[in-house]
Coordinates of C-alpha atoms in Angstrom, one line a residue:
X23 CA 6.6 -22.6 -79.6
X24 CA 7.1 -19.6 -80.0
X25 CA 5.7 -20.6 -83.4
X26 CA 3.0 -22.2 -82.3
X27 CA 1.8 -19.6 -79.8
X28 CA 2.0 -17.2 -81.9
X29 CA -0.6 -19.3 -84.8
X30 CA -3.2 -19.9 -81.4
X31 CA -3.2 -15.4 -80.4
X32 CA -3.9 -15.3 -84.2
X33 CA -7.0 -18.2 -84.2
X34 CA -7.8 -16.6 -81.1
X35 CA -8.1 -12.2 -82.5
X36 CA -9.6 -13.4 -85.7
X37 CA -12.1 -15.2 -83.7
X38 CA -12.2 -12.3 -82.1
X39 CA -13.3 -9.6 -84.5
X40 CA -15.6 -12.2 -86.5
X41 CA -17.7 -12.4 -82.3
X42 CA -17.7 -8.3 -82.7
X43 CA -19.3 -8.6 -86.5
X44 CA -21.7 -10.7 -85.8
X45 CA -22.3 -8.2 -82.3
X46 CA -22.3 -5.6 -84.5
X47 CA -25.4 -7.4 -87.4
X48 CA -27.4 -8.1 -84.3
X49 CA -26.9 -4.8 -82.9
X50 CA -28.3 -3.2 -86.5
X51 CA -30.4 -6.1 -87.3
X52 CA -32.1 -5.6 -83.4
X53 CA -32.1 -2.0 -84.1
X54 CA -34.8 -2.1 -87.2
X55 CA -36.8 -5.0 -85.2
X56 CA -37.7 -2.7 -82.5
X57 CA -38.5 0.2 -84.8
X58 CA -40.8 -2.2 -87.1
X59 CA -42.2 -2.9 -83.8
X60 CA -42.4 0.6 -82.0
X61 CA -43.5 1.9 -86.0
X62 CA -46.1 -0.7 -86.5
X63 CA -47.2 0.3 -82.5
X64 CA -48.2 4.2 -83.5
X65 CA -44.5 4.8 -82.2
X66 CA -42.5 7.0 -84.8
X67 CA -40.7 8.9 -82.7
X68 CA -38.5 6.3 -80.5
X69 CA -39.6 4.1 -83.8
X70 CA -36.9 6.7 -85.9
X71 CA -34.5 6.3 -83.0
X72 CA -33.9 2.8 -84.1
X73 CA -34.1 2.9 -88.2
X74 CA -31.7 5.8 -87.6
X75 CA -28.4 3.5 -85.1
X76 CA -29.3 1.1 -87.4
X77 CA -28.0 3.2 -90.1
X78 CA -25.6 4.8 -88.2
X79 CA -23.4 1.0 -87.8
X80 CA -24.6 0.2 -91.8
X81 CA -24.5 4.0 -93.9
X82 CA -25.4 1.4 -96.8
X83 CA -28.7 -0.5 -96.0
X84 CA -31.2 2.1 -98.3
X85 CA -34.6 0.4 -96.0
X86 CA -32.6 2.2 -93.0
X87 CA -33.2 5.2 -94.9
X88 CA -36.4 4.3 -96.2
X89 CA -37.7 3.7 -92.8
X90 CA -37.0 7.2 -91.8
X91 CA -38.7 8.2 -93.6
X92 CA -42.0 6.8 -93.5
X93 CA -41.3 7.6 -89.9
X94 CA -40.8 11.3 -90.5
X95 CA -44.1 11.3 -92.5
X96 CA -45.9 10.1 -90.1
X97 CA -44.6 13.1 -87.3
X98 CA -45.4 15.6 -90.2
X99 CA -41.3 16.4 -90.6
X100 CA -42.0 16.3 -94.4
X101 CA -38.8 18.2 -96.0
X102 CA -37.4 15.5 -93.4
X103 CA -38.9 12.6 -94.6
X104 CA -37.9 13.9 -98.4
X105 CA -34.3 13.7 -97.1
X106 CA -34.3 11.0 -96.4
X107 CA -36.3 9.2 -98.9
X108 CA -33.6 10.4 -101.4
X109 CA -31.1 8.9 -98.9
X110 CA -32.8 6.0 -99.6
X111 CA -33.8 6.6 -103.3
X112 CA -29.5 7.4 -103.3
X113 CA -28.9 4.2 -102.9
X114 CA -31.6 1.9 -104.5
X115 CA -34.6 3.2 -106.5
X116 CA -37.1 0.9 -106.0
X117 CA -40.3 1.5 -106.5
X118 CA -41.6 1.9 -103.5
X119 CA -39.6 4.4 -101.8
X120 CA -40.8 6.2 -105.9
X121 CA -43.8 6.0 -104.4
X122 CA -43.4 7.5 -100.3
X123 CA -40.9 9.9 -102.1
X124 CA -44.4 11.4 -104.1
X125 CA -46.6 11.0 -100.8
X126 CA -44.4 13.5 -99.3
X127 CA -43.9 15.7 -102.5
X128 CA -48.4 16.0 -102.9
X129 CA -48.3 16.4 -98.9
X130 CA -46.2 19.4 -99.3
X131 CA -48.4 20.4 -102.2
X132 CA -45.8 20.0 -105.5
X133 CA -48.0 18.2 -107.1
X134 CA -45.6 17.7 -110.3
X135 CA -43.1 17.2 -108.6
X136 CA -44.5 14.5 -106.9
X137 CA -45.8 12.9 -110.3
X138 CA -42.5 12.2 -111.4
X139 CA -41.8 10.4 -108.2
X140 CA -45.2 8.5 -109.0
X141 CA -44.3 7.8 -113.3
X142 CA -40.3 6.5 -112.0
X143 CA -41.6 4.4 -110.1
X144 CA -44.4 2.7 -112.1
X145 CA -41.7 2.9 -114.7
X146 CA -39.3 -0.2 -112.2
X147 CA -42.6 -1.8 -110.9
X148 CA -46.3 -0.5 -112.4
X149 CA -49.0 -1.6 -110.0
X150 CA -52.6 -0.1 -109.1
X151 CA -50.9 1.6 -105.5
X152 CA -49.4 4.3 -107.9
X153 CA -51.6 4.6 -110.9
X154 CA -53.6 5.6 -108.0
X155 CA -51.8 7.8 -106.2
X156 CA -51.4 9.2 -110.0
X157 CA -54.5 9.9 -111.0
X158 CA -55.0 11.7 -107.3
X159 CA -52.3 14.2 -107.9
X160 CA -53.7 13.9 -112.1
X161 CA -57.1 15.3 -109.9
X162 CA -55.1 17.7 -108.2
X163 CA -53.9 19.5 -111.0
X164 CA -56.9 19.2 -113.6
X165 CA -56.3 16.8 -115.8
X166 CA -59.3 14.8 -115.6
X167 CA -58.5 13.7 -119.6
X168 CA -55.4 12.2 -118.0
X169 CA -56.6 11.2 -114.3
X170 CA -59.6 8.8 -116.1
X171 CA -56.8 7.8 -118.6
X172 CA -55.0 6.6 -115.4
X173 CA -57.9 5.7 -114.3
X174 CA -58.4 2.9 -117.3
X175 CA -55.0 1.6 -117.0
X176 CA -55.0 0.2 -112.9
X177 CA -57.6 -2.5 -115.5
X178 CA -55.2 -3.5 -117.9
X179 CA -53.0 -4.3 -115.2
X180 CA -52.1 -7.9 -115.1
X181 CA -52.3 -8.5 -111.2
X182 CA -55.1 -6.0 -110.4
X183 CA -58.2 -7.9 -108.7
X184 CA -62.0 -7.2 -110.0
X185 CA -62.7 -4.8 -106.7
X186 CA -59.9 -2.7 -108.1
X187 CA -61.2 -2.2 -111.8
X188 CA -64.2 -1.7 -110.8
X189 CA -63.3 0.7 -108.8
X190 CA -61.3 1.8 -111.7
X191 CA -64.2 2.2 -113.9
X192 CA -65.9 4.4 -111.3
X193 CA -63.8 6.5 -110.6
X194 CA -62.7 7.6 -115.3
X195 CA -66.7 7.2 -116.0
X196 CA -67.2 10.5 -113.2
X197 CA -64.2 11.6 -114.8
X198 CA -65.7 10.9 -118.2
X199 CA -69.2 12.3 -117.2
X200 CA -67.1 15.6 -116.5
X201 CA -65.5 16.2 -119.7
X202 CA -68.9 15.1 -121.2
X203 CA -67.5 12.3 -123.2
X204 CA -70.9 10.0 -122.5
X205 CA -70.3 7.5 -124.5
X206 CA -67.0 6.5 -123.2
X207 CA -67.9 7.4 -119.2
X208 CA -71.2 5.3 -120.4
X209 CA -69.0 2.0 -121.5
X210 CA -66.8 2.9 -118.8
X211 CA -69.1 2.1 -116.4
X212 CA -71.1 -1.0 -118.8
X213 CA -67.5 -2.6 -117.6
X214 CA -67.3 -1.3 -113.9
X215 CA -71.3 -3.2 -113.3
X216 CA -69.7 -6.4 -115.4
X217 CA -66.8 -7.2 -112.9
X218 CA -69.2 -5.7 -110.0
X219 CA -73.2 -5.3 -110.4
X220 CA -73.8 -4.6 -107.5
X221 CA -71.7 -0.9 -107.1
X222 CA -73.8 1.4 -106.1
X223 CA -71.9 3.9 -107.8
X224 CA -71.3 2.8 -111.0
X225 CA -75.3 3.6 -111.2
X226 CA -75.8 6.7 -109.8
X227 CA -72.7 7.5 -113.0
X228 CA -74.9 5.7 -115.5
X229 CA -77.8 7.6 -113.8
X230 CA -75.7 10.9 -114.6
X231 CA -74.9 10.7 -118.1
X232 CA -78.2 9.4 -119.2
X233 CA -80.0 12.5 -117.1
X234 CA -76.8 14.9 -118.9
X235 CA -78.0 13.6 -122.5
X236 CA -81.5 14.1 -121.0
X237 CA -83.4 10.6 -121.3
X238 CA -84.5 10.9 -117.4
X239 CA -87.0 7.8 -117.0
X240 CA -84.0 5.5 -117.7
X241 CA -81.8 8.1 -115.2
X242 CA -84.1 7.3 -112.7
X243 CA -84.4 4.1 -112.2
X244 CA -80.4 4.1 -112.6
X245 CA -80.4 6.3 -109.5
X246 CA -83.2 4.1 -107.6
X247 CA -80.8 1.1 -108.3
X248 CA -78.2 2.7 -106.7
X249 CA -80.2 3.4 -104.0
X250 CA -81.8 -0.4 -103.8
X251 CA -78.3 -1.6 -103.0
X252 CA -77.0 1.2 -100.9
X253 CA -80.1 3.1 -99.2
X254 CA -77.1 5.5 -98.0
X255 CA -75.5 6.8 -101.5
X256 CA -75.8 10.7 -100.6
X257 CA -74.6 11.8 -104.4
X258 CA -77.3 8.7 -106.2
X259 CA -80.0 10.9 -103.6
X260 CA -79.1 13.7 -104.4
X261 CA -79.6 13.0 -107.7
X262 CA -82.5 11.1 -107.5
X263 CA -84.2 13.9 -106.3
X264 CA -83.1 17.0 -107.7
X265 CA -84.1 15.1 -110.7
X266 CA -87.8 14.6 -109.2
X267 CA -87.9 18.1 -108.5
X268 CA -87.4 18.9 -112.4
X269 CA -89.3 16.6 -113.6
X270 CA -92.3 18.2 -111.8
X271 CA -91.4 21.7 -112.3
X272 CA -90.2 22.6 -109.4
X273 CA -86.4 23.6 -107.8
X274 CA -84.3 21.5 -107.1
X275 CA -82.8 21.1 -103.6
X276 CA -79.9 23.3 -103.9
X277 CA -78.6 22.1 -100.0
X278 CA -78.0 18.5 -100.6
X279 CA -74.3 18.5 -101.0
X280 CA -72.2 15.9 -102.0
X281 CA -69.1 14.8 -99.9
X282 CA -66.2 14.3 -101.2
X283 CA -64.4 11.6 -100.6
X284 CA -61.0 12.2 -100.5
X285 CA -60.2 14.7 -97.7
X286 CA -57.4 17.2 -98.4
X287 CA -53.8 17.3 -95.3
X288 CA -50.7 19.3 -95.3
X289 CA -52.8 22.4 -96.9
X290 CA -50.5 26.0 -97.5
X291 CA -52.3 28.3 -95.4
X292 CA -51.8 30.8 -98.5
X293 CA -53.4 27.5 -100.9
X294 CA -55.9 29.2 -103.9
X295 CA -58.7 26.7 -104.8
X296 CA -58.6 25.9 -108.4
X297 CA -62.6 24.6 -109.4
X298 CA -63.5 23.3 -112.6
X299 CA -66.6 22.9 -114.2
X300 CA -68.0 20.9 -116.6
X301 CA -69.1 23.7 -119.2
X302 CA -68.9 28.2 -118.3
X303 CA -69.8 29.2 -115.0
X304 CA -71.4 32.0 -114.6
X305 CA -68.8 33.7 -112.2
X306 CA -71.7 35.8 -110.1
X307 CA -73.7 32.9 -109.2
X308 CA -69.8 31.3 -108.3
X309 CA -68.9 34.3 -106.4
X310 CA -72.8 34.6 -105.1
X311 CA -72.6 31.0 -103.1
X312 CA -69.9 29.4 -103.2
X313 CA -68.1 29.1 -99.1
X314 CA -65.6 28.2 -96.6
X315 CA -66.2 27.4 -92.9
X316 CA -64.1 26.1 -89.9
X317 CA -64.8 23.9 -87.7
X318 CA -67.3 26.7 -86.2
X319 CA -69.3 26.7 -89.6
X320 CA -67.5 31.1 -89.1
X321 CA -68.2 31.5 -93.1
X322 CA -64.8 33.0 -94.6
X323 CA -63.7 36.4 -96.6
X324 CA -63.4 34.6 -99.9
X325 CA -62.1 35.8 -103.3
X326 CA -63.2 34.1 -106.0
X327 CA -62.5 35.6 -109.5
X328 CA -62.2 33.7 -112.7
X329 CA -59.4 30.6 -113.6
X330 CA -57.5 30.4 -117.3
X331 CA -60.8 29.1 -118.9
X332 CA -64.8 29.7 -118.7
X333 CA -65.5 26.1 -116.7
X334 CA -63.1 26.8 -114.4
X335 CA -62.7 29.4 -111.2
X336 CA -60.4 30.2 -108.8
X337 CA -60.8 30.6 -104.9
X338 CA -58.5 32.1 -102.5
X339 CA -58.4 34.0 -98.7
X340 CA -59.6 37.4 -99.6
X341 CA -56.0 39.4 -99.7
X342 CA -54.1 39.6 -96.1
X343 CA -56.4 36.9 -94.7
X344 CA -54.5 33.9 -94.0
X345 CA -56.2 30.5 -92.7
X346 CA -54.6 28.7 -89.3
X347 CA -52.3 26.6 -88.8
X348 CA -53.5 22.4 -88.2
X349 CA -57.2 23.6 -89.3
X350 CA -60.1 21.5 -89.9
X351 CA -61.9 23.4 -92.4
X352 CA -64.9 22.8 -95.4
X353 CA -65.3 24.0 -99.3
X354 CA -68.6 24.3 -99.9
X355 CA -69.9 24.4 -104.2
X356 CA -74.0 24.3 -103.5
X357 CA -75.6 23.1 -106.1
X358 CA -76.8 26.9 -107.3
X359 CA -73.9 27.9 -108.9
X360 CA -75.1 27.7 -112.7
X361 CA -73.0 27.6 -116.0
X362 CA -73.7 30.3 -117.9
X363 CA -76.7 29.6 -119.4
X364 CA -78.2 29.4 -116.0
X365 CA -78.2 25.5 -115.7
X366 CA -77.8 24.8 -112.4
X367 CA -75.4 21.9 -111.1
X368 CA -77.2 18.5 -110.5
X369 CA -75.3 18.4 -106.9
X370 CA -73.2 21.3 -104.4
X371 CA -70.9 19.5 -103.3
X372 CA -68.4 19.7 -99.6
X373 CA -64.7 19.4 -99.7
X374 CA -63.5 19.0 -95.7
X375 CA -59.2 20.2 -95.9
X376 CA -56.9 20.1 -92.7
X377 CA -53.8 22.9 -92.9
X378 CA -50.4 22.5 -92.6

């Protein structure tokens, strides 16, 4: 009888232990699912608490630290987010985690490390998002040829859709145009148009290439085509107006601004901007025309200096000044900026950025 009782007691203990493990697993999953729901609702702080609880129960599951990093990123706790992503990667080197780490490093103003993270992600699983991110980092580093090559790598991927391929050709063609690689730029444009014949920016880029080669009337036809597809294409409109002015012997409109598509986020308060032109720039014209304005359109005092080569300048705030935290500013590069040979820009450019 005693032996029988012992067996029953042991069995009950085993059942209790099993139920305890099941309850723990359910709690872990519950925290995780609640965290995902809260994250999708934009409640990042509460979501973070749930992912931390799940990670405490099971510290060997990388996905919990991955989600913690995403929450912290959205909470603009970038250093903490980076630590969470590194914890996740130590458990499992997953391609999306490297991608998130790269985004975080880019926001922290560490582009070289971000580039390394995106390369790690691509090595694990090459897909279009990572190439676009990598190209954006290369643009930030002013490596236009490499950025163009990265965009062109997108079209070789098996799972890339035609829309993404056309966008890659569009971006590559513009960068190749900036670097005066007109033959390759035109090839990229034509490849893009073969995929998406109604993409306005491709016609705009084709016009820019033709204009740079002196084919003004063909360039004008392409600007017109771009505007017929998208009447709100400001870059095409400005290029069209400036070319018409040139053909009529008039001064191009220097007030027209093309808005840079990518808004820069988490910019350091002591940021030094590097601007690269497609030909040697006249420093005095840059100093007299380039400006940065705050949200009230108040112009900041700048220091504009020559860069590492004749095509490059740097733009920073005057000595002893810094940007205000968590504020929006706009960098303006008007078309009055000219090359050392007196050639003005086809379009002015403006770019919004937000400080940390």
